[in-house]
Amino acid sequence: MGSRVQAASRCRDSGPAFGEVSPEVIEAVLVRLATENERHLSELPEGAGCFKEAQIVEFVFLLSEKWRLDQAVRYQAVELLERFLIKQVEQISKASGKSTKAREQGGGSSRSSLEDQICNTFVLRLVSCVQLASKLSLHYNRVNSDTALKFLQSLKYSYTKQELLESELAVLKTLHFQVNVSTPLAYVELLLEVLGYNGCLLPTKPLHQMCIQLLDFSYLARDAIYDTLLKIAVENSTPSNLQVAKFLTVKEDFMLLAVGIISTSMFVLNPGYWQQQAAAHPCGQRDDPPPWKATVAIAEACPAHVMWKHSPCRTVFYY
């Protein structure tokens, strides 16, 4: 019995251990993440970010919380779900031309069939994405089929274990099994490691905890934050369609998001330091660095941070 308790204690997550990695490893990982981020931005699909609506993100976050999953899992699940749904939309777009020909020949509409399939299986696919994300975090809890089915049954769905397995496989095949991608949390934790190595004055652990809270918030209030950031950047309360389209790379830039999250966290934990910076670098000027603008955008939206904690949706998960 004692050995089991000790084993459980060793497996319990105490958060990341900063300051344990050599400078060479930090540099190598930083280069890899920067390269991955640049590639991600250069290959952005047209609909990037459209499936990160607050209600979808909240559903994933609350489900991850209910199952006591690691913080990284919730972000991984959101990113997996969005990439999967974008691929599904691309399939619908390709099917449009075929459905036109089919109607001319008296056949059915493949586009309509795909749209119905996405709507009817949305919750199932969301659960599958959370399951897959939990399996990528090997040293944390994994969501097994029984747990997932029990949750789906509580929502009055009557899926079988076979259908659940087929759903996971459908997500994997659609994404060509490329599911282990970096999330903004990886960028945040790496940059915190860099800050610690360079002698950051703030303790890393409370800074990391604040970053987690603000990263959650940035996902939940994504539209409000980036709308504010765009207006600050273009100095116009009504940006043009072209400006909105060009801004997509900013919204999907994980490195920029990580810098904004850390900057805002430092502002919250040590406002005196940032008051000095504000005096030296007034906000709203064209030469303001993007991370400072990101900090302003997140800080301006922060009053809404507590809203999701009191959301009615929580009753679906805690009944």
Coordinates of C-alpha atoms in Angstrom, one line a residue:
M1 CA 0.0 0.0 0.0
G2 CA 2.8 2.3 0.9
S3 CA 4.6 1.7 -2.4
R4 CA 1.4 2.7 -4.3
V5 CA 1.1 6.0 -2.4
Q6 CA 4.8 6.7 -3.1
A7 CA 4.3 5.9 -6.8
A8 CA 1.3 8.1 -7.0
S9 CA 3.2 10.9 -5.4
R10 CA 6.0 10.6 -7.9
C11 CA 3.5 10.7 -10.8
R12 CA 1.6 13.7 -9.5
D13 CA 2.3 16.8 -11.6
S14 CA 4.1 19.6 -9.7
G15 CA 4.4 21.8 -12.8
P16 CA 7.4 22.3 -15.1
A17 CA 10.9 22.4 -13.5
F18 CA 12.6 25.5 -14.8
G19 CA 16.4 26.0 -14.7
E20 CA 17.2 22.4 -15.3
V21 CA 18.0 22.6 -19.0
S22 CA 21.4 23.5 -20.6
P23 CA 21.7 26.6 -22.7
E24 CA 22.5 24.5 -25.8
V25 CA 19.2 22.6 -25.4
I26 CA 17.2 25.8 -24.9
E27 CA 18.7 27.3 -28.0
A28 CA 18.0 24.2 -30.1
V29 CA 14.4 24.0 -29.0
L30 CA 13.9 27.8 -29.5
V31 CA 15.2 27.5 -33.1
R32 CA 12.9 24.5 -33.7
L33 CA 9.8 26.3 -32.4
A34 CA 10.6 29.5 -34.2
T35 CA 11.0 27.5 -37.5
E36 CA 7.8 25.5 -36.8
N37 CA 5.9 28.8 -36.1
E38 CA 7.2 30.4 -39.4
R39 CA 6.1 27.3 -41.3
H40 CA 2.7 27.3 -39.6
L41 CA 2.2 31.0 -40.6
S42 CA 3.3 30.4 -44.2
E43 CA 0.8 27.5 -44.6
L44 CA -2.2 29.1 -43.0
P45 CA -5.5 27.9 -44.4
E46 CA -8.1 30.5 -45.3
G47 CA -10.4 29.6 -42.4
A48 CA -7.7 29.5 -39.7
G49 CA -9.1 30.4 -36.3
C50 CA -12.8 30.2 -37.3
F51 CA -13.4 27.2 -35.1
K52 CA -11.9 28.8 -32.0
E53 CA -15.2 30.3 -30.9
A54 CA -15.6 31.0 -27.2
Q55 CA -18.3 28.3 -26.8
I56 CA -16.2 25.6 -28.4
V57 CA -13.1 26.5 -26.4
E58 CA -15.2 26.6 -23.2
F59 CA -16.6 23.2 -23.9
V60 CA -13.1 21.7 -24.4
F61 CA -11.7 23.5 -21.3
L62 CA -14.6 22.4 -19.0
L63 CA -14.4 18.8 -20.3
S64 CA -10.6 18.7 -19.7
E65 CA -11.2 20.1 -16.2
K66 CA -13.9 17.5 -15.5
W67 CA -11.5 14.8 -16.5
R68 CA -8.6 16.4 -14.5
L69 CA -6.4 16.6 -17.5
D70 CA -3.1 18.5 -17.7
Q71 CA -3.2 22.2 -18.9
A72 CA -1.4 21.3 -22.1
V73 CA -4.1 18.8 -23.1
R74 CA -6.8 21.5 -23.4
Y75 CA -4.8 23.6 -25.8
Q76 CA -3.8 20.6 -27.8
A77 CA -7.4 19.5 -28.1
V78 CA -8.6 22.9 -29.3
E79 CA -5.9 23.0 -31.9
L80 CA -6.6 19.4 -33.1
L81 CA -10.3 20.1 -33.3
E82 CA -9.9 23.2 -35.3
R83 CA -7.4 21.6 -37.8
F84 CA -9.8 18.7 -38.2
L85 CA -12.8 20.9 -38.8
I86 CA -10.9 23.0 -41.3
K87 CA -10.0 19.8 -43.2
Q88 CA -13.7 18.9 -43.2
V89 CA -14.7 22.3 -44.6
E90 CA -12.1 21.9 -47.3
Q91 CA -13.7 18.5 -48.2
I92 CA -17.1 20.3 -48.4
S93 CA -15.6 22.9 -50.7
K94 CA -14.2 20.3 -53.0
A95 CA -17.5 18.5 -53.0
S96 CA -19.3 21.6 -54.1
G97 CA -18.3 21.2 -57.8
K98 CA -19.2 17.5 -57.7
S99 CA -22.6 18.2 -56.1
T100 CA -23.4 20.7 -58.9
K101 CA -22.7 18.0 -61.5
A102 CA -24.7 15.5 -59.5
R103 CA -27.8 17.7 -59.4
E104 CA -27.6 18.2 -63.2
Q105 CA -27.6 14.4 -63.5
G106 CA -30.3 14.0 -61.0
G107 CA -28.1 12.7 -58.2
G108 CA -27.9 13.7 -54.5
S109 CA -25.7 16.4 -53.0
S110 CA -22.4 15.2 -51.5
R111 CA -21.9 18.7 -50.0
S112 CA -25.1 18.5 -48.1
S113 CA -24.2 15.0 -46.8
L114 CA -20.8 16.2 -45.5
E115 CA -22.4 19.2 -43.8
D116 CA -24.9 17.0 -42.1
Q117 CA -22.2 14.6 -41.0
I118 CA -20.1 17.4 -39.4
C119 CA -23.1 18.7 -37.5
N120 CA -24.3 15.3 -36.3
T121 CA -20.9 14.2 -35.1
F122 CA -19.5 17.4 -33.8
V123 CA -19.7 16.5 -30.1
L124 CA -18.3 13.0 -30.8
R125 CA -15.4 14.5 -32.7
L126 CA -14.7 17.0 -30.0
V127 CA -14.5 14.2 -27.4
S128 CA -12.2 12.3 -29.7
C129 CA -9.9 15.3 -30.0
V130 CA -9.7 15.5 -26.2
Q131 CA -9.0 11.8 -26.0
L132 CA -6.2 12.0 -28.5
A133 CA -4.7 15.0 -26.8
S134 CA -4.7 13.2 -23.5
K135 CA -2.8 10.3 -25.0
L136 CA -0.1 12.7 -26.3
S137 CA 0.6 13.6 -22.7
L138 CA 2.0 10.2 -21.7
H139 CA 2.7 11.0 -18.0
Y140 CA -0.7 12.4 -17.2
N141 CA -4.3 11.0 -17.2
R142 CA -5.5 9.4 -20.3
V143 CA -9.2 9.4 -21.3
N144 CA -10.3 5.8 -22.0
S145 CA -13.3 4.7 -24.0
D146 CA -15.4 4.0 -20.9
T147 CA -15.0 7.5 -19.5
A148 CA -15.7 9.1 -22.9
L149 CA -18.8 6.9 -23.5
K150 CA -20.2 7.7 -20.0
F151 CA -19.9 11.4 -20.7
L152 CA -21.6 11.1 -24.1
Q153 CA -24.4 9.0 -22.6
S154 CA -24.9 11.8 -20.0
L155 CA -25.6 14.1 -23.0
K156 CA -28.2 11.6 -24.3
Y157 CA -25.9 10.3 -27.1
S158 CA -26.1 6.5 -27.8
Y159 CA -22.7 5.9 -29.4
T160 CA -21.0 2.5 -29.0
K161 CA -17.4 1.9 -28.2
Q162 CA -16.7 0.9 -31.8
E163 CA -18.1 4.2 -33.0
L164 CA -15.9 6.0 -30.5
L165 CA -12.8 4.2 -31.8
E166 CA -13.8 4.9 -35.4
S167 CA -14.2 8.6 -34.5
E168 CA -10.6 8.7 -33.2
L169 CA -9.4 7.0 -36.3
A170 CA -11.4 9.4 -38.5
V171 CA -9.6 12.4 -36.8
L172 CA -6.2 10.8 -37.2
K173 CA -6.7 9.9 -40.9
T174 CA -8.1 13.4 -41.7
L175 CA -5.0 15.0 -40.1
H176 CA -2.7 12.3 -41.7
F177 CA -1.7 11.3 -38.2
Q178 CA 0.1 14.6 -37.7
V179 CA -1.4 15.3 -34.3
N180 CA 1.7 16.1 -32.1
V181 CA 2.0 19.8 -32.8
S182 CA 3.3 22.5 -30.5
T183 CA 0.7 24.7 -28.7
P184 CA 1.1 28.3 -27.4
L185 CA 1.9 26.8 -24.0
A186 CA 5.1 25.2 -25.3
Y187 CA 6.2 28.7 -26.5
V188 CA 5.3 30.3 -23.2
E189 CA 7.2 27.7 -21.2
L190 CA 10.3 27.9 -23.4
L191 CA 10.4 31.7 -23.3
L192 CA 10.1 31.5 -19.5
E193 CA 13.1 29.2 -19.5
V194 CA 15.0 31.8 -21.6
L195 CA 14.0 34.6 -19.2
G196 CA 15.1 32.5 -16.2
Y197 CA 18.4 31.8 -17.8
N198 CA 18.9 35.5 -18.5
G199 CA 18.2 36.5 -14.9
C200 CA 14.5 37.4 -14.8
L201 CA 13.8 39.2 -11.5
L202 CA 10.3 37.7 -11.0
P203 CA 10.1 34.1 -9.6
T204 CA 9.4 31.7 -12.4
K205 CA 6.7 29.6 -10.7
P206 CA 4.1 32.4 -10.0
L207 CA 4.9 33.9 -13.4
H208 CA 4.1 30.5 -15.0
Q209 CA 0.9 30.2 -13.0
M210 CA -0.2 33.7 -14.1
C211 CA 0.7 32.8 -17.7
I212 CA -1.5 29.8 -17.6
Q213 CA -4.5 31.8 -16.4
L214 CA -4.0 34.5 -19.1
L215 CA -3.5 31.9 -21.8
D216 CA -6.8 30.3 -20.8
F217 CA -8.3 33.7 -21.0
S218 CA -6.7 34.5 -24.4
Y219 CA -8.4 31.4 -25.9
L220 CA -11.8 32.3 -24.3
A221 CA -11.7 36.0 -25.3
R222 CA -9.8 35.6 -28.5
D223 CA -12.0 37.8 -30.7
A224 CA -12.1 40.7 -28.2
I225 CA -8.3 40.6 -27.7
Y226 CA -7.4 40.5 -31.4
D227 CA -10.1 43.0 -32.4
T228 CA -8.5 45.4 -29.9
L229 CA -5.0 44.6 -31.1
L230 CA -5.9 45.2 -34.7
K231 CA -7.5 48.6 -33.9
I232 CA -4.4 49.6 -31.9
A233 CA -2.1 48.5 -34.8
V234 CA -4.0 50.3 -37.6
E235 CA -5.1 53.3 -35.4
N236 CA -8.6 52.9 -36.7
S237 CA -11.8 51.7 -34.9
T238 CA -13.1 50.2 -38.2
P239 CA -10.4 48.3 -40.0
S240 CA -10.8 47.5 -43.7
N241 CA -11.5 44.0 -45.0
L242 CA -7.9 43.9 -46.4
Q243 CA -6.5 44.8 -43.0
V244 CA -8.5 42.1 -41.3
A245 CA -7.4 39.5 -43.8
K246 CA -3.7 40.5 -43.5
F247 CA -4.1 40.4 -39.7
L248 CA -4.7 36.6 -39.8
T249 CA -1.0 35.9 -39.5
V250 CA -0.9 37.9 -36.3
K251 CA -3.8 36.0 -34.8
E252 CA -2.2 32.7 -35.5
D253 CA 1.4 33.7 -34.4
F254 CA 2.0 31.5 -31.4
M255 CA 5.4 33.1 -30.6
L256 CA 3.8 36.6 -30.5
L257 CA 1.0 35.3 -28.3
A258 CA 3.5 33.8 -25.9
V259 CA 5.4 37.0 -25.7
G260 CA 2.1 39.0 -25.1
I261 CA 1.1 36.5 -22.4
I262 CA 4.4 36.7 -20.5
S263 CA 4.5 40.5 -20.8
T264 CA 0.9 40.8 -19.5
S265 CA 1.7 38.4 -16.6
M266 CA 4.7 40.5 -15.6
F267 CA 2.4 43.6 -15.8
V268 CA -0.1 41.9 -13.4
L269 CA 2.6 40.7 -11.0
N270 CA 4.8 43.8 -11.0
P271 CA 2.8 46.8 -12.3
G272 CA 5.4 49.2 -11.0
Y273 CA 8.0 48.0 -13.5
W274 CA 5.5 48.4 -16.3
Q275 CA 4.5 51.9 -15.3
Q276 CA 8.1 52.8 -15.9
Q277 CA 8.0 51.1 -19.3
A278 CA 4.8 52.9 -20.1
A279 CA 6.4 56.2 -19.4
A280 CA 9.3 55.4 -21.6
H281 CA 7.1 53.9 -24.4
P282 CA 3.7 55.5 -24.6
C283 CA 1.0 53.2 -26.1
G284 CA -0.6 53.7 -29.4
Q285 CA 2.4 54.9 -31.4
R286 CA 3.3 53.3 -34.6
D287 CA 6.8 52.4 -33.5
D288 CA 5.5 50.4 -30.5
P289 CA 6.8 46.8 -30.6
P290 CA 4.1 44.2 -31.4
P291 CA 4.6 42.5 -28.0
W292 CA 3.8 45.7 -26.2
K293 CA 0.7 46.2 -28.3
A294 CA -0.3 42.6 -27.5
T295 CA 0.1 43.3 -23.8
V296 CA -2.2 46.3 -24.1
A297 CA -4.8 44.3 -26.0
I298 CA -4.9 41.5 -23.4
A299 CA -4.9 43.9 -20.5
E300 CA -7.8 45.9 -21.9
A301 CA -9.9 42.7 -22.3
C302 CA -9.0 41.3 -18.9
P303 CA -12.1 42.4 -16.9
A304 CA -14.0 39.6 -18.8
H305 CA -11.6 37.0 -17.4
V306 CA -13.8 35.8 -14.6
M307 CA -16.9 35.4 -16.7
W308 CA -16.3 31.9 -17.8
K309 CA -15.7 30.7 -14.3
H310 CA -19.4 31.4 -13.6
S311 CA -20.7 30.2 -17.0
P312 CA -24.0 28.3 -17.0
C313 CA -22.2 25.7 -19.3
R314 CA -20.4 24.5 -16.2
T315 CA -23.5 22.7 -15.0
V316 CA -23.3 20.3 -17.9
F317 CA -20.0 19.0 -16.6
Y318 CA -20.7 19.2 -12.8
Y319 CA -24.1 17.8 -12.1

